[in-house]
mmCIF file of C-alpha atoms in Angstrom:
data_model
loop_
_atom_site.group_PDB
_atom_site.id
_atom_site.type_symbol
_atom_site.label_atom_id
_atom_site.label_comp_id
_atom_site.label_asym_id
_atom_site.label_seq_id
_atom_site.Cartn_x
_atom_site.Cartn_y
_atom_site.Cartn_z
ATOM 1 C CA MET A 1 78.916 60.575 32.974
ATOM 2 C CA ALA A 2 77.556 57.032 33.009
ATOM 3 C CA LEU A 3 77.401 55.210 36.310
ATOM 4 C CA LEU A 4 79.399 52.000 36.396
ATOM 5 C CA THR A 5 79.217 49.048 38.735
ATOM 6 C CA ARG A 6 80.369 45.468 39.024
ATOM 7 C CA ARG A 7 77.658 42.840 39.341
ATOM 8 C CA LYS A 8 77.551 39.099 38.992
ATOM 9 C CA PHE A 9 76.754 37.944 35.487
ATOM 10 C CA ALA A 10 73.749 36.047 36.868
ATOM 11 C CA ASP A 11 72.287 39.339 38.069
ATOM 12 C CA CYS A 12 72.105 40.527 34.475
ATOM 13 C CA ILE A 13 69.852 37.668 33.351
ATOM 14 C CA LEU A 14 66.153 38.217 33.883
ATOM 15 C CA PRO A 15 63.641 35.442 33.096
ATOM 16 C CA LEU A 16 60.785 35.950 30.683
ATOM 17 C CA ASP A 17 57.308 35.243 31.983
ATOM 18 C CA ASP A 18 56.975 32.050 29.968
ATOM 19 C CA ASP A 19 60.171 30.641 31.569
ATOM 20 C CA ILE A 20 61.071 29.075 28.234
ATOM 21 C CA ALA A 21 63.840 31.499 27.409
ATOM 22 C CA LYS A 22 65.780 34.254 29.113
ATOM 23 C CA VAL A 23 66.301 37.838 28.059
ATOM 24 C CA HIS A 24 69.741 39.281 28.561
ATOM 25 C CA ILE A 25 69.727 42.729 30.156
ATOM 26 C CA PHE A 26 73.282 43.993 30.274
ATOM 27 C CA GLU A 27 73.417 47.761 30.600
ATOM 28 C CA PRO A 28 76.035 48.376 33.327
ATOM 29 C CA GLU A 29 74.852 51.888 34.153
ATOM 30 C CA PHE A 30 71.378 50.697 35.056
ATOM 31 C CA HIS A 31 72.555 47.820 37.224
ATOM 32 C CA GLN A 32 73.749 50.425 39.721
ATOM 33 C CA LYS A 33 72.351 50.077 43.212
ATOM 34 C CA ILE A 34 70.125 53.171 42.896
ATOM 35 C CA TYR A 35 68.133 51.459 40.119
ATOM 36 C CA VAL A 36 68.107 47.947 41.572
ATOM 37 C CA SER A 37 67.187 49.182 45.048
ATOM 38 C CA ALA A 38 64.267 51.172 43.628
ATOM 39 C CA CYS A 39 62.723 47.887 42.466
ATOM 40 C CA GLU A 40 63.513 46.120 45.719
ATOM 41 C CA ASN A 41 62.150 48.939 47.895
ATOM 42 C CA ALA A 42 58.910 49.179 45.934
ATOM 43 C CA ALA A 43 58.420 45.413 46.049
ATOM 44 C CA LYS A 44 58.605 45.470 49.854
ATOM 45 C CA ALA A 45 55.981 48.192 50.224
ATOM 46 C CA LYS A 46 52.616 47.253 51.685
ATOM 47 C CA GLY A 47 50.073 46.406 49.005
ATOM 48 C CA ALA A 48 52.662 46.515 46.202
ATOM 49 C CA PHE A 49 51.732 44.988 42.860
ATOM 50 C CA GLN A 50 53.416 44.547 39.490
ATOM 51 C CA LEU A 51 52.180 46.026 36.229
ATOM 52 C CA GLY A 52 51.845 42.553 34.762
ATOM 53 C CA ASP A 53 49.416 41.401 37.466
ATOM 54 C CA THR A 54 46.175 40.669 35.606
ATOM 55 C CA ASN A 55 44.235 40.904 38.853
ATOM 56 C CA ILE A 56 45.093 44.628 38.693
ATOM 57 C CA VAL A 57 45.353 45.297 34.957
ATOM 58 C CA GLU A 58 42.807 44.171 32.379
ATOM 59 C CA ARG A 59 45.486 42.684 30.167
ATOM 60 C CA TYR A 60 49.239 42.292 29.992
ATOM 61 C CA PRO A 61 51.033 45.535 28.935
ATOM 62 C CA ASN A 62 51.365 45.806 25.166
ATOM 63 C CA ARG A 63 52.750 48.178 22.570
ATOM 64 C CA GLY A 64 50.969 49.794 19.672
ATOM 65 C CA SER A 65 52.169 49.403 16.073
ATOM 66 C CA GLN A 66 53.276 51.625 13.220
ATOM 67 C CA PRO A 67 50.212 53.463 11.836
ATOM 68 C CA GLN A 68 49.351 53.889 8.170
ATOM 69 C CA TYR A 69 48.604 57.581 8.266
ATOM 70 C CA ALA A 70 45.653 59.072 6.402
ATOM 71 C CA ASP A 71 47.194 62.546 6.225
ATOM 72 C CA ASP A 72 50.198 64.304 4.735
ATOM 73 C CA GLU A 73 52.764 65.087 7.448
ATOM 74 C CA ASP A 74 53.944 68.127 5.460
ATOM 75 C CA ASP A 75 50.414 69.516 5.229
ATOM 76 C CA ALA A 76 49.040 70.300 8.676
ATOM 77 C CA GLY A 77 45.685 71.133 7.134
ATOM 78 C CA SER A 78 45.246 67.518 6.036
ATOM 79 C CA ILE A 79 45.253 66.274 9.630
ATOM 80 C CA ILE A 80 41.714 65.780 10.861
ATOM 81 C CA TYR A 81 40.200 63.203 13.202
ATOM 82 C CA ARG A 82 37.123 62.651 15.328
ATOM 83 C CA GLY A 83 37.342 64.635 18.553
ATOM 84 C CA MET A 84 40.135 66.886 17.290
ATOM 85 C CA VAL A 85 40.114 70.329 18.890
ATOM 86 C CA ARG A 86 40.805 73.019 16.317
ATOM 87 C CA ASN A 87 42.762 76.193 17.073
ATOM 88 C CA ASP A 88 39.555 78.175 17.399
ATOM 89 C CA GLY A 89 38.311 75.777 20.077
ATOM 90 C CA THR A 90 35.749 73.941 17.956
ATOM 91 C CA VAL A 91 35.666 70.159 18.063
ATOM 92 C CA VAL A 92 35.608 67.965 14.970
ATOM 93 C CA SER A 93 32.447 65.870 15.073
ATOM 94 C CA ASP A 94 31.868 62.328 13.813
ATOM 95 C CA LYS A 95 29.866 63.845 10.938
ATOM 96 C CA MET A 96 32.886 65.804 9.695
ATOM 97 C CA THR A 97 35.276 62.848 9.324
ATOM 98 C CA THR A 98 35.628 59.150 9.981
ATOM 99 C CA ASN A 99 39.380 59.452 10.598
ATOM 100 C CA VAL A 100 40.757 58.500 14.014
ATOM 101 C CA CYS A 101 43.486 60.102 16.128
ATOM 102 C CA ALA A 102 46.955 58.506 16.000
ATOM 103 C CA LEU A 103 49.287 59.280 18.899
ATOM 104 C CA LYS A 104 53.031 59.126 18.306
ATOM 105 C CA SER A 105 55.589 58.767 21.078
ATOM 106 C CA VAL A 106 56.232 62.517 20.890
ATOM 107 C CA SER A 107 52.634 63.003 22.036
ATOM 108 C CA ILE A 108 53.424 61.358 25.383
ATOM 109 C CA ARG A 109 54.773 64.169 27.521
ATOM 110 C CA TRP A 110 55.670 64.498 31.195
ATOM 111 C CA GLY A 111 52.280 63.748 32.707
ATOM 112 C CA PHE A 112 50.099 64.978 29.835
ATOM 113 C CA LEU A 113 49.293 64.283 26.203
ATOM 114 C CA ASP A 114 50.120 66.711 23.406
ATOM 115 C CA PHE A 115 47.379 66.265 20.808
ATOM 116 C CA GLY A 116 48.885 69.116 18.818
ATOM 117 C CA VAL A 117 51.377 66.685 17.280
ATOM 118 C CA ALA A 118 48.882 63.844 16.767
ATOM 119 C CA ARG A 119 48.114 62.532 13.287
ATOM 120 C CA SER A 120 45.277 60.489 11.817
ATOM 121 C CA VAL A 121 44.430 57.061 10.405
ATOM 122 C CA ASP A 122 41.367 56.018 8.435
ATOM 123 C CA LYS A 123 38.506 54.041 9.948
ATOM 124 C CA GLU A 124 39.529 50.820 8.170
ATOM 125 C CA PHE A 125 43.006 50.858 9.666
ATOM 126 C CA TYR A 126 41.562 51.694 13.071
ATOM 127 C CA ALA A 127 39.080 48.815 12.871
ATOM 128 C CA LYS A 128 41.906 46.429 12.011
ATOM 129 C CA LYS A 129 44.180 47.553 14.865
ATOM 130 C CA LYS A 130 41.876 48.744 17.651
ATOM 131 C CA ALA A 131 41.746 45.461 19.584
ATOM 132 C CA LYS A 132 45.349 45.852 20.761
ATOM 133 C CA ASN A 133 46.452 49.327 19.749
ATOM 134 C CA ALA A 134 43.518 51.556 20.719
ATOM 135 C CA ALA A 135 43.819 53.839 23.746
ATOM 136 C CA GLN A 136 40.822 53.914 26.066
ATOM 137 C CA PHE A 137 39.908 56.438 28.737
ATOM 138 C CA ALA A 138 42.266 56.135 31.763
ATOM 139 C CA ASP A 139 44.835 53.954 29.968
ATOM 140 C CA VAL A 140 48.372 54.627 31.188
ATOM 141 C CA LEU A 141 50.611 55.364 28.195
ATOM 142 C CA ILE A 142 54.372 54.915 28.582
ATOM 143 C CA ASN A 143 56.914 56.203 26.083
ATOM 144 C CA SER A 144 59.072 53.111 25.619
ATOM 145 C CA THR A 145 61.896 54.189 23.283
ATOM 146 C CA GLY A 146 64.476 56.894 22.767
ATOM 147 C CA ASP A 147 67.193 58.489 24.855
ATOM 148 C CA GLY A 148 65.666 61.476 26.654
ATOM 149 C CA THR A 149 62.094 60.443 25.849
ATOM 150 C CA ILE A 150 61.892 56.947 27.299
ATOM 151 C CA GLY A 151 59.926 56.818 30.537
ATOM 152 C CA ARG A 152 57.554 59.701 29.853
ATOM 153 C CA VAL A 153 54.104 58.785 31.151
ATOM 154 C CA ALA A 154 50.596 60.171 30.676
ATOM 155 C CA VAL A 155 47.007 59.031 31.127
ATOM 156 C CA TYR A 156 44.639 58.977 28.167
ATOM 157 C CA ASN A 157 41.872 61.338 29.268
ATOM 158 C CA ARG A 158 39.756 61.701 26.129
ATOM 159 C CA GLN A 159 36.560 59.938 25.092
ATOM 160 C CA HIS A 160 37.263 59.967 21.346
ATOM 161 C CA PRO A 161 39.040 56.920 19.846
ATOM 162 C CA SER A 162 42.806 56.884 19.318
ATOM 163 C CA LEU A 163 45.553 54.483 18.315
ATOM 164 C CA VAL A 164 49.134 54.553 19.632
ATOM 165 C CA ASP A 165 52.257 53.832 17.647
ATOM 166 C CA GLY A 166 54.854 51.133 18.236
ATOM 167 C CA HIS A 167 56.929 53.263 20.596
ATOM 168 C CA VAL A 168 54.155 53.511 23.201
ATOM 169 C CA THR A 169 53.106 50.864 25.735
ATOM 170 C CA ILE A 170 49.517 50.680 26.983
ATOM 171 C CA VAL A 171 48.739 49.634 30.570
ATOM 172 C CA ARG A 172 44.994 49.264 31.176
ATOM 173 C CA PHE A 173 43.747 49.157 34.762
ATOM 174 C CA ARG A 174 40.582 47.663 36.183
ATOM 175 C CA ASP A 175 40.402 50.516 38.725
ATOM 176 C CA LYS A 176 40.691 53.841 36.890
ATOM 177 C CA LYS A 177 41.752 55.776 40.015
ATOM 178 C CA LEU A 178 44.617 53.338 40.376
ATOM 179 C CA ALA A 179 45.644 54.169 36.812
ATOM 180 C CA TRP A 180 46.068 57.853 37.652
ATOM 181 C CA TYR A 181 47.900 57.037 40.872
ATOM 182 C CA THR A 182 50.239 54.626 39.049
ATOM 183 C CA ALA A 183 51.050 57.172 36.343
ATOM 184 C CA ALA A 184 51.976 59.669 39.066
ATOM 185 C CA TYR A 185 54.172 57.090 40.787
ATOM 186 C CA LEU A 186 55.949 56.210 37.525
ATOM 187 C CA LEU A 187 56.841 59.881 37.110
ATOM 188 C CA SER A 188 58.363 59.969 40.591
ATOM 189 C CA GLU A 189 62.067 59.469 41.187
ATOM 190 C CA GLU A 190 61.630 55.872 42.329
ATOM 191 C CA GLY A 191 59.253 55.106 39.458
ATOM 192 C CA GLN A 192 61.656 56.506 36.869
ATOM 193 C CA ARG A 193 64.531 54.536 38.347
ATOM 194 C CA GLN A 194 62.528 51.346 38.023
ATOM 195 C CA ILE A 195 61.859 52.111 34.365
ATOM 196 C CA TYR A 196 65.533 52.843 33.742
ATOM 197 C CA ARG A 197 66.519 49.648 35.555
ATOM 198 C CA TYR A 198 65.192 47.643 32.610
ATOM 199 C CA ILE A 199 66.482 49.693 29.684
ATOM 200 C CA ASN A 200 67.964 47.787 26.742
ATOM 201 C CA GLY A 201 70.213 49.266 24.064
ATOM 202 C CA SER A 202 72.606 52.180 23.846
ATOM 203 C CA SER A 203 73.618 55.240 21.806
ATOM 204 C CA GLY A 204 70.141 56.727 21.826
ATOM 205 C CA GLN A 205 68.470 53.512 20.609
ATOM 206 C CA VAL A 206 67.194 52.554 24.036
ATOM 207 C CA GLU A 207 64.073 50.482 24.648
ATOM 208 C CA ILE A 208 61.983 49.143 27.487
ATOM 209 C CA TYR A 209 59.847 46.211 26.415
ATOM 210 C CA PRO A 210 56.369 45.262 27.689
ATOM 211 C CA GLN A 211 57.665 42.218 29.579
ATOM 212 C CA ASP A 212 59.970 44.530 31.540
ATOM 213 C CA ILE A 213 57.296 47.146 32.168
ATOM 214 C CA ALA A 214 55.278 44.238 33.564
ATOM 215 C CA ARG A 215 58.047 43.665 36.162
ATOM 216 C CA ILE A 216 57.750 47.164 37.651
ATOM 217 C CA TRP A 217 56.468 47.291 41.232
ATOM 218 C CA ILE A 218 53.911 49.872 42.306
ATOM 219 C CA PRO A 219 53.551 50.543 46.053
ATOM 220 C CA ARG A 220 49.828 50.751 46.835
ATOM 221 C CA PRO A 221 48.819 52.984 49.750
ATOM 222 C CA ASP A 222 45.326 53.086 51.235
ATOM 223 C CA ASP A 223 42.350 53.923 49.006
ATOM 224 C CA LYS A 224 42.126 57.470 50.365
ATOM 225 C CA LYS A 225 45.689 58.252 49.286
ATOM 226 C CA VAL A 226 45.150 56.670 45.870
ATOM 227 C CA ALA A 227 41.987 58.719 45.316
ATOM 228 C CA ASP A 228 43.658 61.939 46.503
ATOM 229 C CA VAL A 229 46.657 61.556 44.156
ATOM 230 C CA ALA A 230 44.363 60.613 41.255
ATOM 231 C CA LYS A 231 42.147 63.664 41.836
ATOM 232 C CA ARG A 232 45.095 66.066 42.042
ATOM 233 C CA PHE A 233 46.727 64.597 38.934
ATOM 234 C CA GLN A 234 43.502 64.912 36.936
ATOM 235 C CA LYS A 235 43.106 68.499 38.136
ATOM 236 C CA ALA A 236 46.653 69.334 37.012
ATOM 237 C CA VAL A 237 46.007 67.898 33.538
ATOM 238 C CA ALA A 238 42.756 69.881 33.305
ATOM 239 C CA LYS A 239 44.712 73.075 34.023
ATOM 240 C CA TYR A 240 47.171 72.255 31.253
ATOM 241 C CA GLU A 241 44.348 71.654 28.776
ATOM 242 C CA GLU A 242 42.662 74.895 29.833
ATOM 243 C CA PHE A 243 45.913 76.756 29.149
ATOM 244 C CA GLN A 244 46.267 75.108 25.737
ATOM 245 C CA SER A 245 42.685 75.991 24.829
ATOM 246 C CA GLU A 246 43.019 79.632 25.869
ATOM 247 C CA LEU A 247 46.354 80.000 24.080
ATOM 248 C CA SER A 248 45.000 78.491 20.851
ATOM 249 C CA THR A 249 41.882 80.654 20.779
ATOM 250 C CA THR A 250 43.958 83.756 21.540
ATOM 251 C CA LEU A 251 46.349 83.050 18.664
ATOM 252 C CA SER A 252 43.484 82.233 16.299
ATOM 253 C CA ASP A 253 42.144 85.767 16.803
ATOM 254 C CA LEU A 254 45.337 87.389 15.489
#
């Protein structure tokens, strides 16, 4: 059942960063106190920063765009890209293809990336789009659309190039440890409530836009805590990838 609340109309108007216009956020369920207070509590925390603070992030959060795929979705064998890990555990080298990985929103899971559902684009398309749409090591990727999928967060932990589609927002940090810590926080209860605070749309067509992701507050503890959370998160992702590798090689032997 949806949560309902009464709020002043003025509380449902949030200014855009350029202060020229205003964006109307009017989703009654997410104006409940539990969502609003999550933002307020995080903002009061010592060392808190917002995801749009360019002293913390290298650039303002931005979405990818719709890829022009180089493969046939109905033919899994046509999907090949640089850095792709095959079922037998071998890695596709740069000599084998010039295609580049394309991550869809479905690839962004709860704390990890599923490259098993990735697709590919050709090098020309990648060259044209990489300036804004390429994922770099330690980028925080946020699934920004879809009821039940919005708010999933993972960190890009590969060295091979990739693009993200238009349903994924990229947040690129100056401090890579802070990226891992932030991704962990966004997956927490308070982090998820902040994301849901800014949802637009209804009936499954929900969105959170980059300007609203930029509003999210991240409490920043001391450097030791940040480093500890980052290390543990990376270790957890490594365990997942080890499981995936062992499972794939086992099945390839059948």
